[in-house]
Coordinates of C-alpha atoms and ligand atoms in Angstrom, one line a residue:
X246 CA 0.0 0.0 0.0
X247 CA 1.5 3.6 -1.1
X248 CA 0.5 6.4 0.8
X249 CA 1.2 9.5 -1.3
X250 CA 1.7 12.1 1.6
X251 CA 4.5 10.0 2.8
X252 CA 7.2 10.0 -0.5
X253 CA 9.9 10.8 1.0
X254 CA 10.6 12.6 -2.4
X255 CA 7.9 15.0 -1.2
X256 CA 9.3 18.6 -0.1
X257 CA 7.1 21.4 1.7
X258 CA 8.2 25.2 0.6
X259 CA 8.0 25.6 4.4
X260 CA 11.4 25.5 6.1
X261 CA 12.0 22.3 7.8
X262 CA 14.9 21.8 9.9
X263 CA 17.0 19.1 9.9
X264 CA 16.1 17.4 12.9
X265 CA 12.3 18.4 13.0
X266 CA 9.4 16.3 14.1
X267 CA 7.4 17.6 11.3
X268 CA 8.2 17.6 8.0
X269 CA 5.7 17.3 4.9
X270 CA 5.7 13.5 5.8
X271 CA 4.5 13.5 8.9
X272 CA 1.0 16.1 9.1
X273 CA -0.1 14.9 12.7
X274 CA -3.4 16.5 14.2
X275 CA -3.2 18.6 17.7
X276 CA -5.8 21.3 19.2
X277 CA -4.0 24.6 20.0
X278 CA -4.9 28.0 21.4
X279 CA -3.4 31.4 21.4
X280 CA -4.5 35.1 22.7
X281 CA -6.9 34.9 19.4
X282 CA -8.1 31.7 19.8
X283 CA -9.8 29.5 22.2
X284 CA -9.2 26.2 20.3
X285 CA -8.6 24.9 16.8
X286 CA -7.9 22.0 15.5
X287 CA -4.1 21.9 13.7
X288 CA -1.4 20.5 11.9
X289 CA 2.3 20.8 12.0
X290 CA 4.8 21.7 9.6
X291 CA 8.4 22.7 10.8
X292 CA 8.3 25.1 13.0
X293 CA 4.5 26.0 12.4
X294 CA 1.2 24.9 13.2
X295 CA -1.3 25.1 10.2
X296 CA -5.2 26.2 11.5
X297 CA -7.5 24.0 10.2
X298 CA -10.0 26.1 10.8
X299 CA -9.0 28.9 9.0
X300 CA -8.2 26.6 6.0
X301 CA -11.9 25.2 6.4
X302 CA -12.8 28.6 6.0
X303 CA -11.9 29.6 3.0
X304 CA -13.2 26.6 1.3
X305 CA -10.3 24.3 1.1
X306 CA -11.9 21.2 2.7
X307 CA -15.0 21.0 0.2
X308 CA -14.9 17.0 0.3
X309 CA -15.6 17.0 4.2
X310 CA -19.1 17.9 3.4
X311 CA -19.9 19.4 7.4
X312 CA -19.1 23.4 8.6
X313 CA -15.9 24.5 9.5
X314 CA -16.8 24.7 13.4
X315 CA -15.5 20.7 13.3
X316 CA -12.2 22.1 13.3
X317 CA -13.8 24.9 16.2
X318 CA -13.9 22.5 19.1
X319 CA -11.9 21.6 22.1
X320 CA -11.2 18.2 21.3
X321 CA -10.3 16.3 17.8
X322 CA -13.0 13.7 18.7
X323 CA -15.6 15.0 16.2
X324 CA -13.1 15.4 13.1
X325 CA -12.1 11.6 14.0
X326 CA -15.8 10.7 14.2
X327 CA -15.9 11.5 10.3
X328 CA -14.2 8.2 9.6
X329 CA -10.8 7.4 8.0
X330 CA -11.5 8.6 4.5
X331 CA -12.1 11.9 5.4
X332 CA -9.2 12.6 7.7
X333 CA -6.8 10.8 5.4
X334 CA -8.2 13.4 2.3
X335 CA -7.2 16.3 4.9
X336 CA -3.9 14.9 5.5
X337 CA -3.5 14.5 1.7
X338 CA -5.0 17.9 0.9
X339 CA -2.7 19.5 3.4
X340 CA -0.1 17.4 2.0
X341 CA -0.6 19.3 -1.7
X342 CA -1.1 22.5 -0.1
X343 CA 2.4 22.2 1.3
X344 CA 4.3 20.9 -1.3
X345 CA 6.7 23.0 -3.2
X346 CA 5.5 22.3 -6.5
X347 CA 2.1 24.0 -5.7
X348 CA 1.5 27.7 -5.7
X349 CA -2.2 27.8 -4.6
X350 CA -1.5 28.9 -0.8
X351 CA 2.0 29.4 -1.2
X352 CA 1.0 32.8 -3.3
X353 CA -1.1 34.1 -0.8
X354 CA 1.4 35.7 1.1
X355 CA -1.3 38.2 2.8
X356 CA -3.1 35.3 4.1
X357 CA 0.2 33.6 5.7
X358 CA -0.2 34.7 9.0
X359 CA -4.0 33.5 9.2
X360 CA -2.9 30.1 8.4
X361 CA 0.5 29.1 9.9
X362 CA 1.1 30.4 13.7
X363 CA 4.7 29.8 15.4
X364 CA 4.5 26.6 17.7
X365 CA 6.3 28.8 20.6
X366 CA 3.8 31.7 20.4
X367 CA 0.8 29.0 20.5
X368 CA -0.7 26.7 23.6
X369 CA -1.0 23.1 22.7
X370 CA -4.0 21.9 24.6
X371 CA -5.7 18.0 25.1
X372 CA -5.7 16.6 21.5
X373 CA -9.2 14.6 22.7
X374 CA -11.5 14.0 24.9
X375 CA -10.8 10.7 26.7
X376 CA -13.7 8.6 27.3
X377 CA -11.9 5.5 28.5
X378 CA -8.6 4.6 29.0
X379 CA -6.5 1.6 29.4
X380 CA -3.5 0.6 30.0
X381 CA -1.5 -2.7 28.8
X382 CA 1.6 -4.3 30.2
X383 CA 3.0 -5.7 26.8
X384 CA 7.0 -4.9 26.7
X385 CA 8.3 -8.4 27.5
X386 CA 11.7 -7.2 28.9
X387 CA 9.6 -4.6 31.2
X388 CA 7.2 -7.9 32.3
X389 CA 10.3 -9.6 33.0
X390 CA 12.3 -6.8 35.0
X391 CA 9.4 -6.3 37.4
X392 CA 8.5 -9.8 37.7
X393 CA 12.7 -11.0 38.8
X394 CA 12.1 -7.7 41.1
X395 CA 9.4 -8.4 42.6
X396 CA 8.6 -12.3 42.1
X397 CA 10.9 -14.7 41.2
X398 CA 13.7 -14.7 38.4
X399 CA 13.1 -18.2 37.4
X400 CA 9.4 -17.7 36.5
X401 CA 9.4 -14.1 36.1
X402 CA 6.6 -13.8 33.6
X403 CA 3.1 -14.9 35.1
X404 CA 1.5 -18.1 33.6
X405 CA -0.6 -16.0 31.3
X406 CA 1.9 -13.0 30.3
X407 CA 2.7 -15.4 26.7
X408 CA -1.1 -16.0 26.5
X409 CA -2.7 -12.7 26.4
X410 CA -1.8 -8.7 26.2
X411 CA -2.5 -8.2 29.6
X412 CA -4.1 -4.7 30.7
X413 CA -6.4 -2.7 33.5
X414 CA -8.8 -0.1 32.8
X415 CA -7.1 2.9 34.1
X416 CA -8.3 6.6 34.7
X417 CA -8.9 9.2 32.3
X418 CA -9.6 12.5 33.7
X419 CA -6.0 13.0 35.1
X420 CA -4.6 12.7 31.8
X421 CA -3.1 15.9 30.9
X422 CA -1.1 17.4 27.8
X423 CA 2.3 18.1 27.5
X424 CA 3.6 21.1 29.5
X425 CA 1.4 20.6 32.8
X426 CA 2.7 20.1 36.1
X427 CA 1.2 18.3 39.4
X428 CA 2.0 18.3 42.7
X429 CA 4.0 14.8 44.4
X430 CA 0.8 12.8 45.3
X431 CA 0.4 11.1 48.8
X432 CA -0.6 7.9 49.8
X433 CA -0.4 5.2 52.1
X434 CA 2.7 3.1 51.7
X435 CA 4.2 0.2 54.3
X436 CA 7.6 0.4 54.7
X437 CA 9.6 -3.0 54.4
X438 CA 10.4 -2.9 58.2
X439 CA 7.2 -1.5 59.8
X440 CA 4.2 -2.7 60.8
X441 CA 1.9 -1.2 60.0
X442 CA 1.1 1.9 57.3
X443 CA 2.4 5.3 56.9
X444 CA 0.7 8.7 55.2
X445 CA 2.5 11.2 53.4
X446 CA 3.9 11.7 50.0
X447 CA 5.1 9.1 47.8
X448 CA 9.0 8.9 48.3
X449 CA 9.5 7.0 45.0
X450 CA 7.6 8.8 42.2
X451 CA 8.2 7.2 38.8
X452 CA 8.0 7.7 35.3
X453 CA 6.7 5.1 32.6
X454 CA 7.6 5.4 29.5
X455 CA 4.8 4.8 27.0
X456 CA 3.2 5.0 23.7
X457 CA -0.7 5.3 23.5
X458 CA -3.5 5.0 20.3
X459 CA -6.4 6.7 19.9
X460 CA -9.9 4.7 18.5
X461 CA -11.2 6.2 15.7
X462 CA -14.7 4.0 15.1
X463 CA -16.9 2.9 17.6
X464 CA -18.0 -0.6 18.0
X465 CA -21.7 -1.9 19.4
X466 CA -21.5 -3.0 22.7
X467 CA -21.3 -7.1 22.3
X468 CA -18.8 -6.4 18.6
X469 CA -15.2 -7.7 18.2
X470 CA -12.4 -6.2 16.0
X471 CA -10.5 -8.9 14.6
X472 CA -6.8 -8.0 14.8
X473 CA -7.4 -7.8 10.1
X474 CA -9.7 -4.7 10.9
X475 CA -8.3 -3.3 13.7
X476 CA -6.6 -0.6 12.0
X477 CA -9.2 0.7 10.9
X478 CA -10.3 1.6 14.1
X479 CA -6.8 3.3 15.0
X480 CA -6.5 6.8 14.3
X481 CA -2.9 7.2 15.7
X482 CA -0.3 7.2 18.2
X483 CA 1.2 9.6 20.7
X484 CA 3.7 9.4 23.5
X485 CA 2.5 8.8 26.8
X486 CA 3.9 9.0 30.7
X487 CA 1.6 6.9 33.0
X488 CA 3.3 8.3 36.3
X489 CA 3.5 6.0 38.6
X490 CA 4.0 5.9 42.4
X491 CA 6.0 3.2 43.8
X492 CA 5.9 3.0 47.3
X493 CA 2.4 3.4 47.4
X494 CA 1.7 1.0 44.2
X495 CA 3.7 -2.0 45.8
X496 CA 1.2 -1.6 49.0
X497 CA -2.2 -1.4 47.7
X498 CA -1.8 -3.5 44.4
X499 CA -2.9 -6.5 45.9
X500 CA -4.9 -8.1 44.5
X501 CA -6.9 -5.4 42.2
X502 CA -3.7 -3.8 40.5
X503 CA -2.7 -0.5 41.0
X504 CA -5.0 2.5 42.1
X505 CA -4.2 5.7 43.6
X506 CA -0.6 4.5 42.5
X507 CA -1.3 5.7 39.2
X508 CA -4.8 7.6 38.7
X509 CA -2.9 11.2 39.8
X510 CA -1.7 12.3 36.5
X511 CA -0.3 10.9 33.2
X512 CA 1.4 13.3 30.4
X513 CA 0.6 12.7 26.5
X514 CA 2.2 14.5 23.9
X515 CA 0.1 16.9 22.1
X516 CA 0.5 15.7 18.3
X517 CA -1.6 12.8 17.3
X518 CA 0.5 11.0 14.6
X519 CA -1.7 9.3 12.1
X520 CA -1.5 5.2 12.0
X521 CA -0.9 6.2 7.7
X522 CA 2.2 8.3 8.6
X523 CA 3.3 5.4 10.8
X524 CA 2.8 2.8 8.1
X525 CA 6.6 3.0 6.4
X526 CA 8.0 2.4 9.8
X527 CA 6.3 -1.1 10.2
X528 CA 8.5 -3.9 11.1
X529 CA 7.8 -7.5 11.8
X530 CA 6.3 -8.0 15.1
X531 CA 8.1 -10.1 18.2
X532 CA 8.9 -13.8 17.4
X533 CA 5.5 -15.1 19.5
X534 CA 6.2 -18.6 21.1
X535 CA 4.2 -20.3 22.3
X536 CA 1.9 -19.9 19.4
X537 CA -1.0 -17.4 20.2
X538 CA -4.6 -18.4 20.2
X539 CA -7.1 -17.7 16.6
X540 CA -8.3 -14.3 17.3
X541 CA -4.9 -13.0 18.2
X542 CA -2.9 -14.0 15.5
X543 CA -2.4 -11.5 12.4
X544 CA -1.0 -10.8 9.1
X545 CA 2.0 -8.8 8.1
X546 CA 4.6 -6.2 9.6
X547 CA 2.4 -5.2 12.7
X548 CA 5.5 -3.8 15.1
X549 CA 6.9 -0.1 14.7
X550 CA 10.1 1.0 14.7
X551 CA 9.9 4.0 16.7
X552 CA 12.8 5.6 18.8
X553 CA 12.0 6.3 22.3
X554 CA 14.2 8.8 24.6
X555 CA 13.5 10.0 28.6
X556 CA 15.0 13.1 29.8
X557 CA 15.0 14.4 33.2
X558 CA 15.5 18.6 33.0
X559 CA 16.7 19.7 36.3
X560 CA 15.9 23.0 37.8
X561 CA 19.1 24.2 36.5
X562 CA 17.7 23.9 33.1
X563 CA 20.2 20.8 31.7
X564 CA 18.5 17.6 30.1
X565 CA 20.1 14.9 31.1
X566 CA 19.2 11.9 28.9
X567 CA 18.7 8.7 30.6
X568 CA 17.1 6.2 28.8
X569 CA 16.6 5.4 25.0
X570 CA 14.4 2.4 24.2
X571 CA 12.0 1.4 20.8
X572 CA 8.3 1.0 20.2
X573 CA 9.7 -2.3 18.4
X574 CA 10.3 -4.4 21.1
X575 CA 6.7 -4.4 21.9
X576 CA 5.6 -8.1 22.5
X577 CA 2.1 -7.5 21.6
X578 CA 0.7 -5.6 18.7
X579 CA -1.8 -2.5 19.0
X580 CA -4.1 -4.7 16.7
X581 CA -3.9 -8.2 19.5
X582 CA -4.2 -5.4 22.3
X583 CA -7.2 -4.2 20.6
X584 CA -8.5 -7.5 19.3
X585 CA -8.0 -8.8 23.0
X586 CA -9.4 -5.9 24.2
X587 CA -13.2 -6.2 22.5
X588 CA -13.1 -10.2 22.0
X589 CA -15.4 -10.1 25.2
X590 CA -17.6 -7.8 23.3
X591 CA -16.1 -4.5 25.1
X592 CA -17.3 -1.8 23.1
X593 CA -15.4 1.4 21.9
X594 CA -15.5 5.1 21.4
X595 CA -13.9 7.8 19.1
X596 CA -11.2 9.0 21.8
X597 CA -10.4 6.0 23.8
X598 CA -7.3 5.9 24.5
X599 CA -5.0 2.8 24.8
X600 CA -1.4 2.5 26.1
X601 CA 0.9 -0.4 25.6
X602 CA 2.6 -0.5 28.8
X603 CA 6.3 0.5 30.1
X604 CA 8.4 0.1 26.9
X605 CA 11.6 -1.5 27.7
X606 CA 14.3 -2.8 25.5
X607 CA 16.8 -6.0 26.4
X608 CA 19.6 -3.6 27.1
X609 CA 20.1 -1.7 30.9
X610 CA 20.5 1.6 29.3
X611 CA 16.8 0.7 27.1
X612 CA 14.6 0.6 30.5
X613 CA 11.7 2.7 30.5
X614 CA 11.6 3.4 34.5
X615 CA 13.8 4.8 37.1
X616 CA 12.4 1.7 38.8
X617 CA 14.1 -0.5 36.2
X618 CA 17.2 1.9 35.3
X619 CA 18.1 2.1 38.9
X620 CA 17.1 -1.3 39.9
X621 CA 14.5 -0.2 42.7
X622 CA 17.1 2.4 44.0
X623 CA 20.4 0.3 43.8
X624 CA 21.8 1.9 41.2
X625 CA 21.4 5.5 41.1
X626 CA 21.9 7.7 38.2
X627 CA 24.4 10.8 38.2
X628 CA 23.1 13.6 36.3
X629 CA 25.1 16.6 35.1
X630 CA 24.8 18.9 38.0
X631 CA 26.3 16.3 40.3
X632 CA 23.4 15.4 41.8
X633 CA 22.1 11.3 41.9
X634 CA 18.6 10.0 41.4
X635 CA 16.7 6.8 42.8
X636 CA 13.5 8.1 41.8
X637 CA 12.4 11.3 40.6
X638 CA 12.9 14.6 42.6
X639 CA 10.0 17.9 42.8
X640 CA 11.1 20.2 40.6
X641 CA 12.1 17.6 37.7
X642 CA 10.6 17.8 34.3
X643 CA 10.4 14.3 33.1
X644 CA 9.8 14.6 29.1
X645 CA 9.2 11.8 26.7
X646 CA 10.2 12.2 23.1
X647 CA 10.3 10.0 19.8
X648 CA 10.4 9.7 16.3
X649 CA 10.7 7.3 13.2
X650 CA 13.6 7.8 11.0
X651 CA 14.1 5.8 7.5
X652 CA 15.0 6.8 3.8
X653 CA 16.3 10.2 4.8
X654 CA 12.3 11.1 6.5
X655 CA 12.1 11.6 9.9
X656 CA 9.2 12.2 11.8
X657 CA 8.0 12.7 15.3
X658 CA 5.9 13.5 18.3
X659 CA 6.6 16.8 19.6
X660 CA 7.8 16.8 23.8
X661 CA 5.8 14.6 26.5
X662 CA 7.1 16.8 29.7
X663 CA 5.3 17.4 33.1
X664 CA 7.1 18.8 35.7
X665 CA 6.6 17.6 39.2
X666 CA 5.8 20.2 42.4
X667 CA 6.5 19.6 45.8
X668 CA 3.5 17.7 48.0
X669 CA 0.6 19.5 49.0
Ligands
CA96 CA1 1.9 1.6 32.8

């Protein structure tokens, strides 16, 4: 299958940096607002966001067949709602009106400043509005790191880890966008040597380094989506940061899974990244033995190769890098987490949100927690100002970022950072 917005032959008459998450082959969708506006729906190009509003306004989205308000709203789930064919012909039609063979909004120099804002002088706000959200647990080298932590080395994956994508249904209202910050939440946590329980705020606050997709069909409550279909029902990806409390996660997690461990906050990035744009990164899924029953086997290069990176920015203003991992070394596929997901006949909704879990790769410096990268405090990191961390500190941005590189294209996400205040 040839998508045309992605030729990498394809050159935009906007500047694009070397480097940028968002040349003419990538088009992602976002909401934004600015003194001006209250929200839009966008797109990206270099260092630009393109209003899709303003484009729907003067008549360049005739084949949508609704008003331009669907570009007016606070959240990207009605454009979604419109089905596939219809956000794929605005990604193409942006994909023309970029190019630097045509001339049709590159001559309108008056109107330049309607359409293209500067991404630093804009607010990215929540891309949708998240009706439900889960969560998987589907990195197998992140499965077995916890599970020789915390279990048992020899048998570190549970009976079932091989069998299914396991998952929980987590909560969706603390999910914020990139650039928010929240305050270190408190909880009850036992200390190894005490007795009983102790209040106060969580001592080991960790990051998770994730990816999440957004559903872009609903199903009928009682429908499956085989993993041929499913997708159809993904709109796209974007980088995701389930924040997770340690201390107070090891205490409580028995036997319902986490709770108040994880429900404070989670960061996403702010550009959804189409499932099209994805499709020339594909790469053969994980080797799956033993063999997988019927309805989660698939067809064809299901993985992604998509390069992962964790920073923590001190106060002082330095990123320190500390992890890089890949989307590849997923276990399970979005389209057997989704399949698994509605086989029960779970139904979905436009904006759903669905992450695969901490993405960890075979290598110590590819771990996608501090929990993992330090070995539950063990083996602290040294980061530029001098200073060591177990866990992460107030006053340290954590920010997620990733992109896909092949044939000379490179595209990406935009930031995942949230910045953590002292306790309450
Ligand atoms: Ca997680």
């Amino acid at each position: 299958m040839s998508i045309k917005p992605n030729d990498p032959q394809l050159k935009s008459w906007i500047d694009v940096k070397t480097g940028s998450d968002f040349p003419i082959q990538n088009l992602p969708f976002g909401i934004y607002s600015d003194k001006h506006v209250k929200h839009h729906a966008c797109s990206a190009i270099g260092e630009y966001i393109v209003d899709l509003y303003e484009l729907a306004q003067h008549g360049y989205f005739p084949f949508l067949g609704v008003s331009p308000e669907i570009f007016q709203q606070d959240s990207l789930n009605p454009f979604i709602a419109l089905g596939k064919a219809k956000t794929n012909a605005v990604r193409e039609k942006l994909s023309d009106l970029l190019n630097s063979n045509n001339t049709e909004l590159q001559s309108k120099k008056d109107l330049f400043s309607v359409f293209f804002k500067k991404q630093s002088d804009v607010t990215m706000l929540m891309p949708v509005k998240v009706g439900d959200y889960t969560d998987f647990y589907s990195s197998i080298d992140h499965a077995t790191n916890v599970g020789t932590m915390f279990r048992d080395p020899n048998n570190a994956l549970l009976p079932n880890w091989k069998h299914l994508p396991v998952g929980y249904h987590g909560r969706a209202s603390s999910i914020h966008v990139s650039g928010h910050s929240f305050h270190r939440p408190k909880g009850q946590q036992k200390p190894a040597d005490a007795e009983l329980p102790v209040f106060g705020p969580t001592k080991l606050l960790d990051f998770e380094l994730e990816t999440a997709f957004i559903i872009s069909k609903p199903t009928a409550p009682g429908e499956s989506i085989s993993t041929d279909k499913a997708d159809d029902y993904i709109f796209g990806m974007l980088l995701f940061n389930d924040w997770s409390a340690r201390d107070i996660q090891t205490w409580e997690y028995v036997p319902l899974g986490p709770f108040l461990a994880k429900n404070f906050a989670s960061t996403v990035s702010p550009w959804i990244v189409t499932l099209e744009a994805l499709e020339p990164f594909r790469e053969k899924g994980y080797v799956q033995d033993p063999k997988v029953l019927p309805y989660l086997e698939y067809k064809g290069d299901k993985n992604v190769n998509i390069n992962l990176q964790v920073f923590i920015r001190t106060e002082d203003g330095h990123e320190n890098q500390i992890c890089t991992s890949n989307y590849k070394y997923m276990y399970w596929t979005m389209e057997q987490q989704l399949a698994h997901h509605t086989v029960n006949g779970c139904n979905m909704n436009v904006g759903d949100m669905l992450a695969s879990g901490t993405i960890s790769g075979p290598q110590p410096h590819e771990y996608g927690s501090m929990l993992e990268l330090t070995w539950r405090g063990t083996k602290p990191l040294k980061l530029q100002d001098g200073t060591e961390r177990k866990f992460i500190n107030d006053h340290d941005t954590v920010i997620i970022r990733g992109y896909c590189e092949k044939d000379g294209v490179r595209i990406g996400f935009g930031d995942c950072a949230a910045k953590v205040l002292p306790a309450n």
